[in-house]
């Protein structure tokens, strides 16, 4: 299974080598100018320069050589020595039949599979999730699907923020509301109730309440800090509360993420590595990884060639507490012991770039991984129509559950407006609305290169027209319905043959799948999958407009076109599944 550009590159490379020219100059890619050629090779110019010959003469010699080596290629020389290539219908047909028969729709696997840890989501217990967490989840989930599909062993971890000051806020605020609970009684000998004293709504209320009070009230802040320290030091009642808070939060998160189709293998949090911190810090001290500075323990991480000097990582503050970076280092150690990943990807907004650079360099210094074992997969912000970071109407951060609900309501309205789903039951219609809403949310996010900021515009994302998730679902559903109709008529797909340029163009797109997945994988950038899915749907539209399928009178041509349609549907289904989009049966 080799893509057309790879096959042609091998052929051209062979010709270059036969003429004593570097084989790697025989690279062939799709033509930038489809009206002139299908593929092109531009290596003659560089080869001529090295061999001190005229580029056109080099190109002529290559073409001459290929006349016997690859007689079915039609090659024309243009300009100074561009080689424009056209393929025969038979060439396209061979490749199309190969893709149609392949359960992976033409996509390859990595040569050496690795164990890859994916750290994404990262919501904080009690604090509402904001769109930054949504982006992280959607990008991280898609990368997990892609890496897994390409053969790596992927372990995903939500890495809950459950160990900071927010926990002290919750403990103290709950104490003010319900002082008689046994968790606050230092003399209580247990056991603590198994039922949580709060639900997710309580948590969502208690945290902002406490944090607002603490902002203007020093003494209130001091209580939260003290409670955080006591919790971290292991006070039993507070630890019991922490477990309740985490359980309640995880249940709500599982529901929200489940709605979006985002999943995690591990639901670990910062608090899970707490016991590793003290021994880790001792080791770092003994090995000289960390040094004392102004009462704090730091790890210097600046490098000679830094454009901007990176400040040292603070391992233990002068007040004696472990910080965000300390937990991340302990988590790296934990993962090394538990899963021993070859590579860890952190899908976190680019505002945390310095933090991760510090953590990675410190980890390399401490022997927790080889240079390159950790990558920060950065992403930009989601903005409102005013171009500023997205907020809700009252200025607060977005809650994921609200966003999902709103997307579904709008999707349902759009489906009605578009006159779709008329013959569906209310239940099926709600399911279609869920899939359309997810498609809208996921595709609009993933179709931008991840570091690009984008404006959140639900109305546009949910449209069935343009480059949107719902458009792609709609195209896929149309092909599904075509396949159903064919079946009802007793028509089966057959061997693919090429009878029209639109068919060849569709095969070129089908052939581009592997390259798109490779790019998405190498650059950790799911937008290349989105690009491919959209281009594929467009190529299919042109094909479908030019080439009748069910009404076609020639049996062999009709069966061939059905097979092309099926190959496109199979590949589109796969591509969309890597973005996390499921296709409804009807809509
Ligand atoms: N909880 C963090 C936040 O909300 C994100 C966690 C990212 N992952 C990590 N390993 N630090 O900003």
Coordinates of C-alpha atoms and ligand atoms in Angstrom, one line a residue:
X1 CA 0.0 0.0 0.0
X2 CA 1.9 3.0 -1.2
X3 CA 0.4 6.4 -1.9
X4 CA 0.6 7.7 -5.5
X5 CA 3.2 10.5 -4.7
X6 CA 5.4 7.9 -2.9
X7 CA 5.1 5.4 -5.9
X8 CA 6.0 8.2 -8.3
X9 CA 8.8 9.5 -6.1
X10 CA 10.3 6.0 -6.2
X11 CA 10.0 5.8 -10.0
X12 CA 11.5 9.3 -10.5
X13 CA 14.1 8.7 -7.8
X14 CA 15.2 5.6 -9.8
X15 CA 15.5 7.7 -13.0
X16 CA 17.6 10.3 -11.2
X17 CA 19.8 7.6 -9.8
X18 CA 20.2 5.9 -13.2
X19 CA 21.6 9.2 -14.5
X20 CA 24.0 9.5 -11.5
X21 CA 21.9 12.3 -9.9
X22 CA 20.7 12.2 -6.3
X23 CA 17.6 10.0 -6.0
X24 CA 16.0 12.2 -3.4
X25 CA 15.6 14.9 -5.9
X26 CA 13.0 12.7 -7.6
X27 CA 10.4 13.8 -5.1
X28 CA 6.9 14.0 -6.7
X29 CA 4.0 15.8 -5.2
X30 CA 0.5 16.8 -6.3
X31 CA 0.5 19.6 -8.8
X32 CA -0.2 23.1 -7.6
X33 CA -1.9 23.7 -10.9
X34 CA -4.4 21.0 -11.5
X35 CA -5.3 22.4 -14.9
X36 CA -1.8 21.6 -16.1
X37 CA -1.0 18.4 -14.4
X38 CA -2.0 15.9 -11.8
X39 CA 1.5 15.6 -10.2
X40 CA 4.8 17.3 -10.6
X41 CA 8.5 16.8 -10.0
X42 CA 10.7 19.9 -9.6
X43 CA 14.0 18.1 -8.9
X44 CA 15.6 18.8 -12.3
X45 CA 16.5 22.3 -11.4
X46 CA 18.5 21.4 -8.2
X47 CA 20.0 18.4 -10.0
X48 CA 21.2 20.6 -12.9
X49 CA 22.7 23.1 -10.5
X50 CA 24.8 20.4 -8.7
X51 CA 25.8 18.7 -12.0
X52 CA 26.4 22.1 -13.7
X53 CA 24.1 21.3 -16.6
X54 CA 21.1 23.0 -18.1
X55 CA 18.0 22.2 -16.2
X56 CA 15.9 21.5 -19.3
X57 CA 18.5 19.0 -20.6
X58 CA 18.4 17.2 -17.2
X59 CA 14.6 17.1 -17.4
X60 CA 14.7 15.8 -21.0
X61 CA 17.1 13.0 -20.0
X62 CA 14.9 11.9 -17.1
X63 CA 11.8 11.9 -19.4
X64 CA 13.7 9.9 -22.0
X65 CA 14.8 7.4 -19.3
X66 CA 11.2 7.0 -18.0
X67 CA 9.8 6.4 -21.5
X68 CA 11.1 2.8 -21.1
X69 CA 11.1 2.6 -17.3
X70 CA 7.5 3.8 -16.8
X71 CA 5.8 3.9 -20.2
X72 CA 2.3 4.6 -18.8
X73 CA 3.3 8.0 -17.4
X74 CA 2.6 11.0 -19.5
X75 CA 5.2 13.7 -18.7
X76 CA 5.6 17.1 -20.1
X77 CA 8.4 19.6 -19.4
X78 CA 7.4 23.1 -18.6
X79 CA 9.3 26.3 -18.1
X80 CA 12.9 25.9 -17.0
X81 CA 12.5 22.2 -16.2
X82 CA 9.4 21.4 -14.3
X83 CA 8.1 17.9 -15.1
X84 CA 4.3 17.8 -15.2
X85 CA 2.8 14.3 -14.8
X86 CA -0.5 12.8 -15.8
X87 CA -1.6 9.4 -14.9
X88 CA -3.5 6.9 -17.0
X89 CA -7.1 5.9 -15.9
X90 CA -5.7 2.4 -15.2
X91 CA -3.1 3.8 -12.8
X92 CA -5.9 5.5 -10.8
X93 CA -8.1 2.5 -11.0
X94 CA -5.5 0.2 -9.5
X95 CA -4.9 2.6 -6.6
X96 CA -8.6 3.1 -6.0
X97 CA -9.3 -0.6 -5.9
X98 CA -6.5 -1.0 -3.4
X99 CA -8.0 1.7 -1.1
X100 CA -11.5 0.4 -1.5
X101 CA -10.4 -3.0 -0.3
X102 CA -8.3 -1.7 2.7
X103 CA -10.0 -1.7 6.1
X104 CA -7.8 1.3 7.0
X105 CA -8.9 3.1 3.8
X106 CA -5.3 3.6 2.6
X107 CA -3.8 4.9 5.9
X108 CA -0.5 3.4 7.1
X109 CA 0.9 2.9 10.6
X110 CA 4.0 4.2 12.3
X111 CA 7.2 2.1 11.8
X112 CA 8.1 1.9 15.5
X113 CA 5.1 2.1 17.8
X114 CA 5.7 4.0 21.1
X115 CA 4.0 4.3 24.4
X116 CA 2.6 7.8 24.5
X117 CA 1.1 9.5 27.5
X118 CA -1.5 12.2 26.7
X119 CA -2.1 14.8 29.4
X120 CA -5.2 16.9 28.5
X121 CA -8.4 18.2 29.9
X122 CA -6.9 19.3 33.2
X123 CA -10.0 20.7 34.7
X124 CA -9.8 21.9 38.3
X125 CA -12.0 20.4 41.0
X126 CA -14.8 22.9 42.0
X127 CA -13.8 25.6 39.5
X128 CA -16.1 25.6 36.5
X129 CA -14.4 24.4 33.3
X130 CA -13.8 27.1 30.8
X131 CA -13.3 27.0 27.0
X132 CA -9.5 26.5 27.5
X133 CA -10.3 23.2 29.1
X134 CA -12.7 22.4 26.3
X135 CA -10.0 23.1 23.6
X136 CA -7.5 21.0 25.5
X137 CA -10.0 18.1 25.7
X138 CA -11.0 18.3 22.1
X139 CA -7.5 18.5 20.8
X140 CA -6.1 15.9 23.2
X141 CA -8.9 13.5 22.5
X142 CA -8.3 13.8 18.8
X143 CA -4.6 13.3 19.1
X144 CA -5.2 10.2 21.2
X145 CA -7.4 8.7 18.6
X146 CA -4.9 9.5 15.8
X147 CA -1.9 8.2 17.6
X148 CA -3.8 5.0 18.6
X149 CA -5.0 4.6 15.0
X150 CA -1.4 4.9 13.7
X151 CA -0.3 2.1 16.1
X152 CA 1.1 3.7 19.2
X153 CA 0.0 2.6 22.7
X154 CA -1.8 5.6 24.1
X155 CA -2.6 6.3 27.7
X156 CA -4.6 9.4 28.4
X157 CA -4.8 11.1 31.8
X158 CA -7.1 13.9 32.7
X159 CA -4.7 15.2 35.4
X160 CA -7.3 16.9 37.6
X161 CA -6.3 20.1 39.5
X162 CA -7.3 18.9 42.9
X163 CA -4.5 20.0 45.2
X164 CA -4.3 23.8 45.3
X165 CA -5.8 26.7 47.2
X166 CA -9.2 26.0 45.8
X167 CA -9.4 22.9 48.1
X168 CA -8.8 25.1 51.1
X169 CA -11.5 27.5 50.0
X170 CA -14.0 24.7 49.7
X171 CA -13.2 23.2 53.1
X172 CA -13.5 26.5 54.9
X173 CA -16.6 27.7 53.1
X174 CA -18.3 24.4 53.8
X175 CA -17.3 24.7 57.4
X176 CA -19.0 28.2 57.6
X177 CA -22.2 26.7 56.1
X178 CA -22.3 23.4 58.0
X179 CA -20.0 23.7 61.0
X180 CA -21.4 20.6 62.7
X181 CA -20.2 18.1 60.1
X182 CA -17.7 15.6 61.6
X183 CA -15.0 16.5 59.1
X184 CA -14.3 19.7 61.0
X185 CA -14.1 18.1 64.5
X186 CA -10.4 17.5 65.1
X187 CA -11.3 15.0 67.9
X188 CA -13.5 12.9 65.7
X189 CA -12.2 9.3 65.4
X190 CA -14.3 8.2 62.5
X191 CA -15.4 6.6 60.4
X192 CA -16.6 9.5 58.2
X193 CA -19.9 9.2 56.4
X194 CA -19.6 7.5 53.0
X195 CA -22.2 9.9 51.5
X196 CA -20.8 13.2 50.2
X197 CA -22.1 16.3 52.1
X198 CA -22.2 18.3 48.9
X199 CA -23.2 17.9 45.3
X200 CA -21.7 19.5 42.2
X201 CA -24.0 22.6 42.4
X202 CA -22.8 23.2 46.0
X203 CA -19.2 23.0 44.8
X204 CA -19.9 25.4 42.0
X205 CA -21.3 27.8 44.5
X206 CA -18.9 27.4 47.4
X207 CA -15.7 28.0 45.5
X208 CA -16.5 31.4 43.9
X209 CA -18.2 32.5 47.1
X210 CA -15.0 31.8 49.1
X211 CA -12.6 33.1 46.5
X212 CA -14.6 36.4 46.3
X213 CA -14.5 36.8 50.1
X214 CA -10.8 36.0 50.3
X215 CA -10.0 38.6 47.7
X216 CA -11.0 41.5 49.9
X217 CA -10.5 39.9 53.3
X218 CA -6.9 39.0 54.4
X219 CA -8.1 36.9 57.4
X220 CA -10.5 34.9 55.2
X221 CA -7.6 34.2 52.8
X222 CA -5.4 33.1 55.7
X223 CA -8.0 30.6 56.8
X224 CA -8.1 29.0 53.3
X225 CA -4.3 28.9 53.1
X226 CA -4.1 27.2 56.5
X227 CA -6.8 24.7 55.6
X228 CA -4.9 23.9 52.3
X229 CA -1.7 23.3 54.3
X230 CA -3.5 21.1 56.9
X231 CA -5.1 19.2 54.1
X232 CA -1.8 18.6 52.4
X233 CA -0.2 17.6 55.7
X234 CA -2.9 14.9 56.0
X235 CA -5.5 16.1 58.5
X236 CA -8.0 13.1 58.3
X237 CA -11.3 15.1 58.2
X238 CA -10.0 17.3 55.4
X239 CA -8.6 14.3 53.4
X240 CA -12.0 12.7 53.7
X241 CA -13.7 15.8 52.4
X242 CA -11.1 16.0 49.6
X243 CA -12.2 12.5 48.5
X244 CA -15.8 13.5 48.5
X245 CA -15.1 16.7 46.4
X246 CA -13.1 14.7 43.9
X247 CA -15.7 12.0 43.6
X248 CA -18.5 14.5 43.1
X249 CA -16.5 16.4 40.5
X250 CA -15.4 13.3 38.6
X251 CA -19.1 12.1 38.3
X252 CA -20.1 15.5 36.8
X253 CA -17.0 15.6 34.5
X254 CA -17.7 12.1 33.3
X255 CA -21.2 13.2 32.3
X256 CA -20.1 16.3 30.5
X257 CA -17.1 14.7 28.8
X258 CA -19.3 11.6 28.0
X259 CA -21.7 13.9 26.2
X260 CA -18.9 15.2 24.1
X261 CA -17.5 11.7 23.4
X262 CA -14.2 12.7 25.1
X263 CA -12.7 9.9 27.2
X264 CA -9.7 9.3 29.5
X265 CA -8.0 6.1 30.5
X266 CA -6.8 7.6 33.8
X267 CA -8.7 9.9 36.1
X268 CA -5.7 10.8 38.2
X269 CA -5.1 14.1 39.8
X270 CA -2.4 16.2 41.4
X271 CA -3.4 14.9 44.8
X272 CA -2.5 11.3 43.7
X273 CA 1.2 12.1 43.6
X274 CA 1.4 14.0 46.9
X275 CA 3.3 11.2 48.7
X276 CA 6.0 11.2 46.0
X277 CA 6.9 14.9 46.6
X278 CA 8.9 14.6 49.8
X279 CA 11.1 11.7 48.8
X280 CA 11.6 13.3 45.3
X281 CA 12.7 16.6 46.8
X282 CA 15.1 14.7 49.1
X283 CA 16.6 12.9 46.1
X284 CA 16.9 16.2 44.2
X285 CA 18.7 17.8 47.2
X286 CA 21.1 14.8 47.5
X287 CA 21.9 14.8 43.8
X288 CA 22.4 18.5 43.6
X289 CA 19.5 18.9 41.2
X290 CA 18.0 21.6 43.4
X291 CA 19.8 24.3 45.2
X292 CA 18.8 26.7 48.0
X293 CA 18.1 30.3 47.1
X294 CA 16.5 33.0 49.4
X295 CA 15.0 30.3 51.6
X296 CA 13.4 28.5 48.6
X297 CA 14.6 25.3 46.8
X298 CA 15.0 26.0 43.1
X299 CA 16.1 24.2 40.0
X300 CA 18.0 26.5 37.6
X301 CA 16.9 25.8 34.1
X302 CA 18.3 28.7 32.0
X303 CA 20.4 27.8 28.9
X304 CA 23.1 29.7 27.1
X305 CA 21.1 30.1 23.9
X306 CA 17.8 31.2 25.5
X307 CA 16.4 34.3 23.7
X308 CA 14.8 35.3 26.9
X309 CA 16.3 34.0 30.1
X310 CA 14.0 31.3 31.7
X311 CA 13.6 31.9 35.4
X312 CA 14.5 28.9 37.7
X313 CA 11.8 26.4 38.6
X314 CA 10.6 26.9 42.2
X315 CA 10.5 23.4 43.7
X316 CA 9.7 24.4 47.3
X317 CA 8.7 28.0 48.1
X318 CA 10.3 29.9 51.0
X319 CA 7.1 29.2 53.0
X320 CA 7.9 25.5 52.5
X321 CA 5.1 24.5 50.2
X322 CA 5.2 22.5 47.0
X323 CA 3.9 24.3 43.9
X324 CA 2.3 23.5 40.5
X325 CA 5.6 22.6 38.9
X326 CA 6.5 20.4 41.9
X327 CA 3.4 18.4 41.3
X328 CA 4.1 18.1 37.6
X329 CA 7.6 16.7 38.3
X330 CA 6.2 14.2 40.8
X331 CA 3.6 13.2 38.2
X332 CA 6.4 12.6 35.6
X333 CA 8.1 10.4 38.2
X334 CA 4.8 8.6 38.9
X335 CA 4.2 7.9 35.2
X336 CA 7.8 6.7 34.7
X337 CA 7.2 4.1 37.4
X338 CA 3.6 3.2 36.4
X339 CA 3.5 3.4 32.6
X340 CA 7.1 4.3 31.5
X341 CA 6.0 6.3 28.4
X342 CA 8.5 7.0 25.6
X343 CA 6.8 10.3 24.9
X344 CA 4.4 12.6 26.9
X345 CA 2.3 15.3 25.2
X346 CA 0.8 18.1 27.3
X347 CA -2.1 19.7 25.6
X348 CA -2.3 23.0 27.5
X349 CA -2.9 26.6 26.4
X350 CA 0.2 28.5 25.3
X351 CA 0.0 30.8 28.3
X352 CA 1.7 28.0 30.2
X353 CA 4.7 27.8 27.9
X354 CA 7.3 28.9 30.4
X355 CA 5.9 26.5 33.0
X356 CA 6.3 23.5 30.8
X357 CA 9.7 24.6 29.5
X358 CA 10.8 24.8 33.2
X359 CA 9.3 21.5 34.1
X360 CA 10.8 19.6 31.0
X361 CA 14.3 21.0 31.5
X362 CA 14.1 20.2 35.2
X363 CA 12.9 16.7 34.4
X364 CA 15.8 16.1 31.9
X365 CA 18.3 17.4 34.6
X366 CA 16.8 15.1 37.2
X367 CA 17.1 12.1 34.8
X368 CA 13.3 11.7 34.6
X369 CA 13.4 11.5 30.8
X370 CA 15.5 11.9 27.7
X371 CA 15.7 15.2 25.9
X372 CA 12.6 15.3 23.7
X373 CA 10.5 12.9 25.8
X374 CA 8.1 15.7 26.8
X375 CA 6.3 18.1 24.5
X376 CA 4.0 21.0 25.2
X377 CA 1.2 20.9 22.6
X378 CA 0.2 24.6 22.8
X379 CA -3.0 26.2 21.7
X380 CA -4.4 29.7 21.4
X381 CA -7.5 31.3 23.0
X382 CA -11.1 31.1 22.0
X383 CA -12.4 34.7 21.7
X384 CA -15.9 36.3 21.8
X385 CA -17.2 38.5 19.0
X386 CA -15.4 41.4 20.6
X387 CA -12.0 39.6 20.0
X388 CA -11.4 39.2 23.7
X389 CA -11.3 35.9 25.6
X390 CA -14.7 34.3 25.6
X391 CA -16.9 35.0 28.6
X392 CA -20.5 34.4 29.4
X393 CA -22.9 37.4 29.3
X394 CA -22.4 38.1 33.1
X395 CA -18.6 38.1 32.5
X396 CA -17.9 34.7 34.1
X397 CA -16.2 31.8 32.5
X398 CA -18.1 29.4 30.3
X399 CA -19.5 26.3 31.8
X400 CA -19.1 23.3 29.6
X401 CA -22.5 21.9 30.4
X402 CA -24.1 25.2 29.4
X403 CA -22.2 25.3 26.2
X404 CA -23.2 21.8 25.3
X405 CA -26.8 22.5 26.1
X406 CA -26.9 25.6 24.0
X407 CA -25.2 23.9 21.1
X408 CA -27.8 21.2 21.1
X409 CA -30.7 23.6 21.2
X410 CA -29.4 25.5 18.3
X411 CA -28.6 22.3 16.4
X412 CA -32.2 21.1 16.9
X413 CA -33.5 24.4 15.6
X414 CA -31.2 24.3 12.6
X415 CA -32.3 20.8 11.7
X416 CA -35.9 22.0 11.7
X417 CA -35.2 25.1 9.7
X418 CA -33.3 23.1 7.1
X419 CA -36.3 20.8 6.8
X420 CA -34.3 17.8 7.9
X421 CA -35.2 14.9 10.1
X422 CA -39.0 15.2 9.3
X423 CA -39.4 11.4 9.3
X424 CA -37.5 10.8 12.5
X425 CA -38.9 10.1 15.9
X426 CA -38.4 12.7 18.7
X427 CA -35.8 10.5 20.3
X428 CA -33.8 10.0 17.1
X429 CA -34.1 13.7 16.4
X430 CA -32.6 14.5 19.8
X431 CA -29.7 12.1 19.0
X432 CA -29.1 13.7 15.7
X433 CA -29.0 17.1 17.4
X434 CA -26.5 15.8 19.8
X435 CA -24.3 14.5 17.0
X436 CA -24.6 17.7 15.0
X437 CA -23.8 19.8 18.1
X438 CA -20.7 17.7 18.8
X439 CA -19.6 17.9 15.2
X440 CA -20.0 21.7 15.3
X441 CA -18.0 22.1 18.5
X442 CA -15.3 19.7 17.5
X443 CA -14.8 20.7 13.9
X444 CA -14.8 24.4 14.5
X445 CA -12.1 24.0 17.1
X446 CA -10.0 21.4 15.3
X447 CA -10.1 22.9 11.8
X448 CA -8.0 25.8 13.0
X449 CA -4.3 25.2 13.4
X450 CA -4.1 24.9 17.2
X451 CA -2.0 28.0 18.0
X452 CA -4.5 30.2 16.0
X453 CA -6.9 32.1 18.2
X454 CA -10.5 31.9 16.8
X455 CA -13.8 33.6 17.4
X456 CA -16.5 31.5 18.9
X457 CA -19.6 31.8 16.7
X458 CA -22.0 29.0 17.4
X459 CA -24.4 30.1 14.8
X460 CA -21.8 29.7 12.0
X461 CA -20.3 26.5 13.4
X462 CA -23.7 24.9 13.4
X463 CA -24.5 25.8 9.8
X464 CA -25.0 23.0 7.3
X465 CA -23.2 25.1 4.7
X466 CA -19.5 26.0 4.4
X467 CA -16.6 24.4 6.0
X468 CA -18.3 23.1 9.1
X469 CA -18.8 19.8 11.0
X470 CA -22.5 19.7 10.3
X471 CA -21.9 20.1 6.5
X472 CA -19.6 17.0 6.6
X473 CA -22.1 15.0 8.6
X474 CA -24.8 15.9 6.1
X475 CA -22.6 14.9 3.1
X476 CA -21.8 11.6 4.8
X477 CA -25.5 10.9 5.5
X478 CA -26.3 11.6 1.8
X479 CA -23.9 8.9 0.8
X480 CA -25.3 6.6 3.3
X481 CA -28.7 7.1 2.0
X482 CA -27.4 6.5 -1.6
X483 CA -25.9 3.2 -0.5
X484 CA -29.2 2.2 1.1
X485 CA -31.1 3.0 -2.0
X486 CA -28.6 1.0 -4.1
X487 CA -29.0 -2.0 -1.8
X488 CA -32.8 -1.8 -2.0
X489 CA -32.5 -2.0 -5.8
X490 CA -30.1 -5.0 -5.5
X491 CA -27.1 -3.1 -6.8
X492 CA -23.7 -4.0 -5.5
X493 CA -20.3 -2.1 -5.7
X494 CA -17.9 -3.6 -8.2
X495 CA -14.4 -3.1 -9.6
X496 CA -13.4 0.6 -10.0
X497 CA -12.7 1.9 -13.4
X498 CA -12.0 5.6 -14.3
X499 CA -14.3 7.1 -17.0
X500 CA -14.3 10.8 -16.1
X501 CA -11.8 13.4 -14.7
X502 CA -14.0 13.8 -11.6
X503 CA -13.5 10.2 -10.7
X504 CA -9.7 10.6 -11.1
X505 CA -9.9 13.7 -8.9
X506 CA -11.8 11.8 -6.2
X507 CA -9.2 9.0 -6.3
X508 CA -6.4 11.7 -5.8
X509 CA -8.2 12.8 -2.7
X510 CA -8.7 9.3 -1.4
X511 CA -5.0 8.8 -2.0
X512 CA -4.1 11.9 0.1
X513 CA -5.5 10.4 3.3
X514 CA -2.3 8.8 4.5
X515 CA -0.3 11.9 3.8
X516 CA -2.8 14.0 5.7
X517 CA -2.7 11.7 8.7
X518 CA 1.1 11.7 8.7
X519 CA 1.1 15.5 8.7
X520 CA -1.4 15.6 11.5
X521 CA 0.7 13.1 13.5
X522 CA 4.1 14.7 12.9
X523 CA 2.9 18.2 13.7
X524 CA 0.4 17.1 16.4
X525 CA -2.1 19.1 14.4
X526 CA -5.6 17.6 13.8
X527 CA -6.5 20.4 11.5
X528 CA -4.8 18.4 8.7
X529 CA -7.5 15.7 9.2
X530 CA -10.2 18.3 9.0
X531 CA -8.7 19.7 5.8
X532 CA -8.6 16.3 4.3
X533 CA -12.2 15.4 5.3
X534 CA -13.5 18.7 3.8
X535 CA -11.5 18.3 0.5
X536 CA -12.7 14.7 0.3
X537 CA -16.4 15.8 0.7
X538 CA -15.9 18.5 -2.0
X539 CA -14.3 16.1 -4.4
X540 CA -17.2 13.8 -3.9
X541 CA -19.7 16.5 -4.5
X542 CA -18.1 17.3 -7.9
X543 CA -17.9 13.7 -8.8
X544 CA -21.6 13.1 -7.8
X545 CA -22.7 16.1 -9.8
X546 CA -20.8 15.0 -13.0
X547 CA -21.2 11.2 -12.7
X548 CA -24.7 9.7 -12.3
X549 CA -24.7 6.7 -10.1
X550 CA -28.1 5.0 -9.7
X551 CA -29.4 6.3 -13.1
X552 CA -26.2 5.1 -14.9
X553 CA -27.2 2.6 -17.6
X554 CA -23.9 0.7 -17.9
X555 CA -23.8 -1.9 -15.2
X556 CA -20.0 -2.0 -14.9
X557 CA -19.7 1.8 -14.7
X558 CA -22.6 2.0 -12.1
X559 CA -21.0 -0.7 -9.9
X560 CA -17.6 1.1 -10.2
X561 CA -19.2 4.4 -9.1
X562 CA -20.9 2.8 -6.2
X563 CA -17.6 1.3 -5.1
X564 CA -16.0 4.8 -5.3
X565 CA -18.9 6.2 -3.3
X566 CA -18.5 3.5 -0.7
X567 CA -14.7 4.0 -0.5
X568 CA -15.3 7.7 0.1
X569 CA -17.9 7.0 2.8
X570 CA -15.6 4.5 4.5
X571 CA -12.7 6.9 4.5
X572 CA -14.7 9.9 5.6
X573 CA -16.2 7.9 8.4
X574 CA -12.7 7.0 9.6
X575 CA -11.4 10.5 9.2
X576 CA -14.3 11.9 11.2
X577 CA -13.9 9.3 13.9
X578 CA -10.4 10.6 14.4
X579 CA -11.9 14.1 15.0
X580 CA -14.4 12.5 17.3
X581 CA -17.4 13.0 15.0
X582 CA -20.0 10.2 14.7
X583 CA -22.3 10.1 11.7
X584 CA -26.0 9.5 12.2
X585 CA -27.8 6.9 10.0
X586 CA -30.3 9.5 8.7
X587 CA -31.1 13.1 9.2
Ligands
LIG1 N1 -5.3 22.3 35.9 C1 -4.5 23.1 35.0 C2 -5.2 24.4 34.7 O1 -6.4 24.5 34.7 C3 -4.1 22.4 33.7 C4 -3.3 21.2 33.9 C5 -2.4 20.9 32.7 N2 -1.6 19.7 32.9 C6 -0.5 19.6 33.6 N3 0.1 18.5 33.7 N4 0.0 20.7 34.2 O2 -4.5 25.4 34.3

